[in-house]
Short mmCIF file of C-alpha atoms and ligand atoms in Angstrom, two decimals:
data_model
loop_
_atom_site.label_atom_id
_atom_site.label_comp_id
_atom_site.label_asym_id
_atom_site.label_seq_id
_atom_site.Cartn_x
_atom_site.Cartn_y
_atom_site.Cartn_z
CA UNK Z 1 148.49 -1.18 205.19
CA UNK Z 2 146.64 2.26 205.65
CA UNK Z 3 147.54 5.66 206.18
CA UNK Z 4 147.59 7.81 209.46
CA UNK Z 5 146.80 11.79 209.64
CA UNK Z 6 148.20 12.91 212.75
CA UNK Z 7 145.79 16.02 212.79
CA UNK Z 8 145.22 18.87 214.69
CA UNK Z 9 141.61 19.82 215.70
CA UNK Z 10 142.16 23.41 216.62
CA UNK Z 11 141.47 24.89 219.93
CA UNK Z 12 137.70 24.62 220.03
CA UNK Z 13 136.01 26.74 217.70
CA UNK Z 14 134.85 24.38 214.98
CA UNK Z 15 135.56 26.94 212.30
CA UNK Z 16 139.15 26.92 213.13
CA UNK Z 17 139.57 23.48 211.99
CA UNK Z 18 141.62 23.54 208.74
CA UNK Z 19 140.18 22.77 205.16
CA UNK Z 20 142.93 20.13 204.97
CA UNK Z 21 141.78 18.50 208.37
CA UNK Z 22 138.15 18.60 207.30
CA UNK Z 23 138.73 16.63 204.28
CA UNK Z 24 140.64 13.85 206.15
CA UNK Z 25 137.98 13.74 208.53
CA UNK Z 26 135.19 13.58 205.76
CA UNK Z 27 136.92 10.61 204.14
CA UNK Z 28 138.23 8.83 207.40
CA UNK Z 29 137.57 5.12 208.26
CA UNK Z 30 138.22 5.60 211.71
CA UNK Z 31 138.72 8.54 214.12
CA UNK Z 32 141.09 8.09 217.05
CA UNK Z 33 140.32 11.21 219.19
CA UNK Z 34 141.18 13.27 222.37
CA UNK Z 35 139.07 14.84 225.00
CA UNK Z 36 140.17 18.32 223.90
CA UNK Z 37 139.08 17.82 220.36
CA UNK Z 38 135.85 19.34 219.70
CA UNK Z 39 133.23 16.27 219.45
CA UNK Z 40 131.25 18.47 216.95
CA UNK Z 41 134.12 17.34 214.40
CA UNK Z 42 133.22 13.91 214.53
CA UNK Z 43 129.56 14.89 212.94
CA UNK Z 44 131.31 15.49 209.53
CA UNK Z 45 132.70 12.03 209.50
CA UNK Z 46 131.10 9.57 206.72
CA UNK Z 47 128.46 6.88 207.66
CA UNK Z 48 130.29 3.82 208.75
CA UNK Z 49 133.28 5.74 210.15
CA UNK Z 50 134.52 4.25 213.63
CA UNK Z 51 135.45 6.21 216.63
CA UNK Z 52 137.88 5.58 219.03
CA UNK Z 53 138.43 7.73 222.31
CA UNK Z 54 141.85 7.59 223.90
CA UNK Z 55 141.33 10.77 225.75
CA UNK Z 56 142.98 11.92 229.19
CA UNK Z 57 141.43 13.54 231.98
CA UNK Z 58 143.79 16.24 233.73
CA UNK Z 59 147.03 14.06 233.26
CA UNK Z 60 145.26 10.92 234.34
CA UNK Z 61 145.68 8.91 231.10
CA UNK Z 62 142.94 6.99 230.42
CA UNK Z 63 145.24 5.02 228.22
CA UNK Z 64 149.22 5.36 228.47
CA UNK Z 65 150.87 6.58 225.41
CA UNK Z 66 152.55 3.26 224.40
CA UNK Z 67 148.93 1.79 224.08
CA UNK Z 68 147.48 4.82 222.35
CA UNK Z 69 150.65 4.25 219.73
CA UNK Z 70 149.64 0.61 219.61
CA UNK Z 71 145.73 1.47 218.98
CA UNK Z 72 146.79 3.63 216.20
CA UNK Z 73 148.89 1.21 214.87
CA UNK Z 74 146.52 -1.74 214.86
CA UNK Z 75 144.06 0.53 213.29
CA UNK Z 76 146.31 1.26 210.43
CA UNK Z 77 146.60 -2.42 209.71
CA UNK Z 78 142.63 -2.58 209.21
CA UNK Z 79 141.83 0.57 207.83
CA UNK Z 80 142.82 2.61 204.63
CA UNK Z 81 142.45 6.02 206.30
CA UNK Z 82 143.00 6.55 210.04
CA UNK Z 83 142.55 10.06 211.47
CA UNK Z 84 144.26 10.83 214.75
CA UNK Z 85 142.68 13.80 215.71
CA UNK Z 86 144.16 15.94 218.85
CA UNK Z 87 143.39 19.35 220.30
CA UNK Z 88 145.16 22.43 218.67
CA UNK Z 89 148.30 21.29 216.92
CA UNK Z 90 149.31 17.89 216.83
CA UNK Z 91 153.04 18.45 217.63
CA UNK Z 92 152.56 21.38 220.52
CA UNK Z 93 152.61 19.16 223.58
CA UNK Z 94 150.34 16.84 221.50
CA UNK Z 95 152.88 13.97 221.54
CA UNK Z 96 152.14 13.50 217.50
CA UNK Z 97 156.01 12.96 217.30
CA UNK Z 98 155.99 10.11 219.48
CA UNK Z 99 152.92 8.59 217.72
CA UNK Z 100 154.82 9.40 214.38
CA UNK Z 101 157.89 7.54 215.48
CA UNK Z 102 156.10 4.46 216.43
CA UNK Z 103 154.33 4.14 213.02
CA UNK Z 104 157.68 4.88 211.43
CA UNK Z 105 159.36 2.39 212.90
CA UNK Z 106 156.84 -0.24 211.86
CA UNK Z 107 156.50 0.88 208.07
CA UNK Z 108 153.33 2.73 208.39
CA UNK Z 109 152.95 5.92 206.26
CA UNK Z 110 151.60 9.06 207.94
CA UNK Z 111 151.07 12.89 207.53
CA UNK Z 112 151.08 15.52 209.92
CA UNK Z 113 148.37 18.11 209.64
CA UNK Z 114 149.26 21.15 211.67
CA UNK Z 115 146.21 22.70 213.46
CA UNK Z 116 145.76 26.08 215.07
CA UNK Z 117 147.40 25.94 218.46
CA UNK Z 118 145.65 27.12 221.55
CA UNK Z 119 149.00 28.95 222.77
CA UNK Z 120 148.32 31.60 219.89
CA UNK Z 121 144.54 31.33 219.08
CA UNK Z 122 143.17 31.47 222.82
CA UNK Z 123 145.05 34.42 223.74
CA UNK Z 124 143.94 36.30 220.45
CA UNK Z 125 140.40 35.15 221.23
CA UNK Z 126 140.84 37.20 224.52
CA UNK Z 127 142.11 40.24 222.88
CA UNK Z 128 145.99 39.50 223.79
CA UNK Z 129 148.38 39.31 220.93
CA UNK Z 130 151.26 37.38 221.95
CA UNK Z 131 153.79 39.83 220.20
CA UNK Z 132 153.06 43.54 219.70
CA UNK Z 133 155.27 46.12 218.55
CA UNK Z 134 156.89 48.06 221.13
CA UNK Z 135 155.49 45.68 223.84
CA UNK Z 136 156.96 42.29 223.18
CA UNK Z 137 159.24 40.46 220.57
CA UNK Z 138 159.53 37.43 221.39
CA UNK Z 139 156.89 34.78 223.16
CA UNK Z 140 157.51 31.56 224.68
CA UNK Z 141 155.15 28.65 224.89
CA UNK Z 142 156.27 26.33 227.92
CA UNK Z 143 154.60 23.21 229.80
CA UNK Z 144 153.08 24.16 232.80
CA UNK Z 145 152.94 20.71 234.10
CA UNK Z 146 156.29 20.32 235.65
CA UNK Z 147 156.44 21.61 239.16
CA UNK Z 148 158.79 24.41 239.05
CA UNK Z 149 160.76 23.31 242.59
CA UNK Z 150 160.94 19.63 240.83
CA UNK Z 151 164.79 18.56 240.96
CA UNK Z 152 166.59 18.35 237.50
CA UNK Z 153 163.75 20.54 236.01
CA UNK Z 154 164.02 20.71 232.10
CA UNK Z 155 162.26 24.00 232.58
CA UNK Z 156 164.64 26.85 232.12
CA UNK Z 157 163.01 29.39 234.63
CA UNK Z 158 165.85 31.69 234.61
CA UNK Z 159 165.54 32.19 230.89
CA UNK Z 160 162.08 33.72 231.76
CA UNK Z 161 163.55 36.88 233.58
CA UNK Z 162 163.12 38.78 230.22
CA UNK Z 163 160.44 40.92 229.36
CA UNK Z 164 158.94 38.65 226.78
CA UNK Z 165 155.38 36.98 226.52
CA UNK Z 166 155.20 33.62 228.09
CA UNK Z 167 152.24 31.03 227.52
CA UNK Z 168 151.80 28.22 229.75
CA UNK Z 169 150.03 24.93 228.86
CA UNK Z 170 149.01 22.46 231.24
CA UNK Z 171 149.59 24.88 234.11
CA UNK Z 172 146.37 26.09 235.85
CA UNK Z 173 147.18 23.50 238.86
CA UNK Z 174 150.43 24.75 239.32
CA UNK Z 175 149.73 28.70 239.01
CA UNK Z 176 150.87 29.57 242.26
CA UNK Z 177 154.04 27.67 241.67
CA UNK Z 178 154.63 29.25 238.37
CA UNK Z 179 153.63 32.88 239.45
CA UNK Z 180 156.07 32.56 242.69
CA UNK Z 181 158.98 31.33 240.27
CA UNK Z 182 158.87 33.94 237.91
CA UNK Z 183 159.02 36.52 240.68
CA UNK Z 184 161.88 34.54 242.32
CA UNK Z 185 164.08 34.64 239.01
CA UNK Z 186 163.29 38.34 238.58
CA UNK Z 187 160.25 39.09 236.87
CA UNK Z 188 158.52 42.43 238.41
CA UNK Z 189 155.70 40.89 240.67
CA UNK Z 190 153.27 43.65 239.01
CA UNK Z 191 154.00 41.89 235.65
CA UNK Z 192 150.34 41.36 234.14
CA UNK Z 193 149.09 37.60 233.91
CA UNK Z 194 145.99 36.27 232.44
CA UNK Z 195 144.53 32.99 232.66
CA UNK Z 196 141.81 32.11 229.79
CA UNK Z 197 139.61 28.93 230.48
CA UNK Z 198 137.92 27.19 227.50
CA UNK Z 199 139.09 29.56 224.95
CA UNK Z 200 137.35 29.81 221.58
CA UNK Z 201 134.18 28.39 222.95
CA UNK Z 202 131.41 29.79 224.04
CA UNK Z 203 132.55 29.23 227.73
CA UNK Z 204 135.54 31.17 227.29
CA UNK Z 205 136.61 33.16 230.21
CA UNK Z 206 139.40 35.09 231.22
CA UNK Z 207 140.67 36.49 234.55
CA UNK Z 208 143.50 39.14 234.50
CA UNK Z 209 146.09 40.36 237.46
CA UNK Z 210 149.64 40.45 237.82
CA UNK Z 211 152.12 37.86 238.97
CA UNK Z 212 151.23 38.69 242.45
CA UNK Z 213 147.53 38.66 242.36
CA UNK Z 214 146.71 36.15 239.47
CA UNK Z 215 146.36 33.23 241.83
CA UNK Z 216 143.71 34.51 244.24
CA UNK Z 217 141.79 35.71 241.58
CA UNK Z 218 141.55 32.37 239.72
CA UNK Z 219 141.00 30.39 242.52
CA UNK Z 220 137.94 32.76 243.36
CA UNK Z 221 136.82 32.54 239.84
CA UNK Z 222 136.92 28.87 240.14
CA UNK Z 223 137.90 28.57 236.47
CA UNK Z 224 137.54 25.00 234.70
CA UNK Z 225 140.13 23.28 232.58
CA UNK Z 226 141.16 23.71 229.85
CA UNK Z 227 143.11 26.89 230.55
CA UNK Z 228 146.50 28.37 229.77
CA UNK Z 229 148.13 31.20 231.47
CA UNK Z 230 149.77 34.39 229.46
CA UNK Z 231 152.44 36.24 231.20
CA UNK Z 232 153.71 39.58 229.89
CA UNK Z 233 152.70 43.02 229.13
CA UNK Z 234 150.88 42.08 226.16
CA UNK Z 235 147.83 41.32 228.47
CA UNK Z 236 147.49 45.28 229.09
CA UNK Z 237 146.44 45.14 225.39
CA UNK Z 238 143.30 43.47 226.27
CA UNK Z 239 140.84 46.03 227.12
CA UNK Z 240 141.81 47.68 223.82
CA UNK Z 241 141.58 44.57 221.68
CA UNK Z 242 138.82 42.60 223.27
CA UNK Z 243 136.31 41.43 220.67
CA UNK Z 244 134.29 38.61 222.31
CA UNK Z 245 132.05 39.45 225.36
CA UNK Z 246 132.75 36.94 228.00
CA UNK Z 247 130.28 35.80 230.81
CA UNK Z 248 131.52 36.88 234.01
N1 SAH T 301 148.32 20.25 221.17
C1 SAH T 301 147.36 21.45 221.97
C2 SAH T 301 147.79 21.67 223.56
C3 SAH T 301 147.87 20.47 224.18
S1 SAH T 301 148.43 20.46 225.76
C4 SAH T 301 147.37 22.77 221.31
O1 SAH T 301 148.40 22.84 220.36
O2 SAH T 301 146.74 23.52 221.61
C5 SAH T 301 146.64 20.91 226.42
C6 SAH T 301 146.87 22.34 227.33
O3 SAH T 301 146.53 23.23 226.02
C7 SAH T 301 145.68 22.48 228.12
O4 SAH T 301 146.17 22.25 229.65
C8 SAH T 301 145.60 24.23 227.91
O5 SAH T 301 146.69 24.67 228.82
C9 SAH T 301 145.83 24.16 226.56
N2 SAH T 301 144.37 24.46 226.17
C10 SAH T 301 144.15 23.82 224.83
N3 SAH T 301 142.84 24.11 224.48
C11 SAH T 301 142.50 24.91 225.31
C12 SAH T 301 141.28 26.21 225.18
N4 SAH T 301 140.59 25.84 224.37
N5 SAH T 301 141.42 27.14 226.09
C13 SAH T 301 142.51 27.38 226.96
N6 SAH T 301 143.51 26.45 226.95
C14 SAH T 301 143.40 25.32 226.12
#
């Protein structure tokens, strides 16, 4: 029985792959990868390495998670070194915990190889620090996938009234609901907000506005996924800290 490396691929820019991730990719017998993992990483694999795509498109799962778990397990029975490559960090909305649990229950050895999460690195590439002295002393990373008006929501909207940074992943399709809800719980409608699309890649684009304006601005700009949302006064630092020329 082989070993499974639950590996973060980083947010897009291949240079943000960790040294450890690159090492296991080069040694892998099979790489099971996601849509968000930069496909150029696969070019680092040795000759004869197998590739298995189990990506998901915009919430539509090509394979249900149960089946992905099983694919990983079956590969661990056949191969020595199995790399499960996932965008960003495998444990930040990456379901790496579910995959590890499935393997552990079946006696398969695994390692977590943390990756550079998009939640922090994508804002950085847009010139937005998630914390900044005197501006934000904390930040939250929240799923934007859950409709805010859903009954029994697990997301604590009331807690987001505080003047801190909030990063929403998987929230582009819910942007209007998210902005409306933050205003409803008491966030100032003039609170700065940014949406960053395809961060850390050559296609990176950012739209900035306020909770009141961001939805219309993003709609007009037709930003493609993947994209994340940053809310908070740190967004105002962008003109002072931006270091990448984005196309308009
Ligand atoms: N495990 C990943 C997140 C998976 S959830 C990580 O740690 O980064 C997928 C969401 O991440 C997307 O819907 C989007 O909100 C965000 N995301 C991932 N890569 C991104 C990128 N290059 N630019 C903008 N958002 C990105």
